Structures are given as C-alpha cells and as structure tokens.
Amino acid sequence: MMYIYEEPSSLELADWEVFRDKMRDEVARFPDRFEAADALHFAEETLQQLKALHEAGRREVA
C-alpha cells in the first residue's frame, strides 16, 4: 500500500513547522513507512531552506 502526504501549499514557516511535526509523529507511529520518512525528510529540507531565505531577507532589510 502506498501512502501520500500532502505538504503545505504555502511557504509560511509555521505551516511547514506544523507539517514537519506531523511527519515526525507519523514516522514515530509507522517507522516502516518509506513515504512518511521521505515526507519528513522533504519537510525538514524545505523548512531549512525557508529559514535561510527568511534570514537573508532580514539581513537585506537591516
């Protein structure tokens, strides 16, 4: 069986943090689900990139 996890449609940090936390819970509950682990990895990478962009934007404004 294949599981599909839908990531947030926005680029808001809070939305991606919620998604990451949900995926962490999902991986903890179902450690053998490749799709959950893959979605968690994607969420963590995306969140890291969004935080970097957010920080770069702050530096440009200052």
Short mmCIF file of C-alpha atoms in Angstrom, two decimals:
data_model
loop_
_atom_site.label_atom_id
_atom_site.label_comp_id
_atom_site.label_asym_id
_atom_site.label_seq_id
_atom_site.Cartn_x
_atom_site.Cartn_y
_atom_site.Cartn_z
CA MET A 1 0.00 0.00 0.00
CA MET A 2 1.21 3.50 -0.84
CA TYR A 3 0.64 6.48 1.45
CA ILE A 4 0.52 10.05 0.16
CA TYR A 5 1.25 13.03 2.38
CA GLU A 6 0.29 16.46 1.17
CA GLU A 7 2.72 19.21 2.00
CA PRO A 8 1.55 22.78 2.71
CA SER A 9 0.65 24.89 -0.29
CA SER A 10 2.14 28.00 1.30
CA LEU A 11 5.72 28.95 2.04
CA GLU A 12 4.91 30.09 5.57
CA LEU A 13 7.38 28.83 8.17
CA ALA A 14 4.59 28.00 10.62
CA ASP A 15 2.78 25.82 8.07
CA TRP A 16 5.95 23.86 7.32
CA GLU A 17 6.77 23.50 11.02
CA VAL A 18 3.32 22.00 11.62
CA PHE A 19 3.77 19.64 8.66
CA ARG A 20 7.23 18.61 9.87
CA ASP A 21 5.87 17.89 13.34
CA LYS A 22 3.03 15.81 11.87
CA MET A 23 5.51 13.83 9.81
CA ARG A 24 7.71 13.25 12.86
CA ASP A 25 4.68 11.83 14.65
CA GLU A 26 3.80 9.71 11.61
CA VAL A 27 7.33 8.29 11.39
CA ALA A 28 7.29 7.53 15.12
CA ARG A 29 3.97 5.69 14.75
CA PHE A 30 4.87 3.91 11.49
CA PRO A 31 8.68 3.61 11.25
CA ASP A 32 8.46 1.22 8.28
CA ARG A 33 6.56 3.63 6.03
CA PHE A 34 9.02 4.87 3.45
CA GLU A 35 6.59 7.59 2.33
CA ALA A 36 6.39 9.06 5.84
CA ALA A 37 10.17 9.12 6.21
CA ASP A 38 10.52 10.65 2.76
CA ALA A 39 7.91 13.32 3.54
CA LEU A 40 9.67 14.10 6.83
CA HIS A 41 13.00 14.46 5.04
CA PHE A 42 11.40 16.76 2.45
CA ALA A 43 9.73 18.84 5.18
CA GLU A 44 12.98 19.26 7.09
CA GLU A 45 14.92 20.27 3.98
CA THR A 46 12.22 22.71 2.86
CA LEU A 47 11.98 24.24 6.33
CA GLN A 48 15.75 24.69 6.44
CA GLN A 49 15.69 26.45 3.05
CA LEU A 50 12.77 28.68 4.06
CA LYS A 51 14.53 29.68 7.28
CA ALA A 52 17.67 30.56 5.30
CA LEU A 53 15.64 32.70 2.90
CA HIS A 54 13.86 34.35 5.81
CA GLU A 55 17.19 35.18 7.47
CA ALA A 56 18.64 36.51 4.22
CA GLY A 57 15.62 38.76 3.81
CA ARG A 58 16.07 40.10 7.32
CA ARG A 59 19.73 40.91 6.66
CA GLU A 60 18.84 42.80 3.47
CA VAL A 61 16.31 44.94 5.32
CA ALA A 62 18.73 45.80 8.14
#
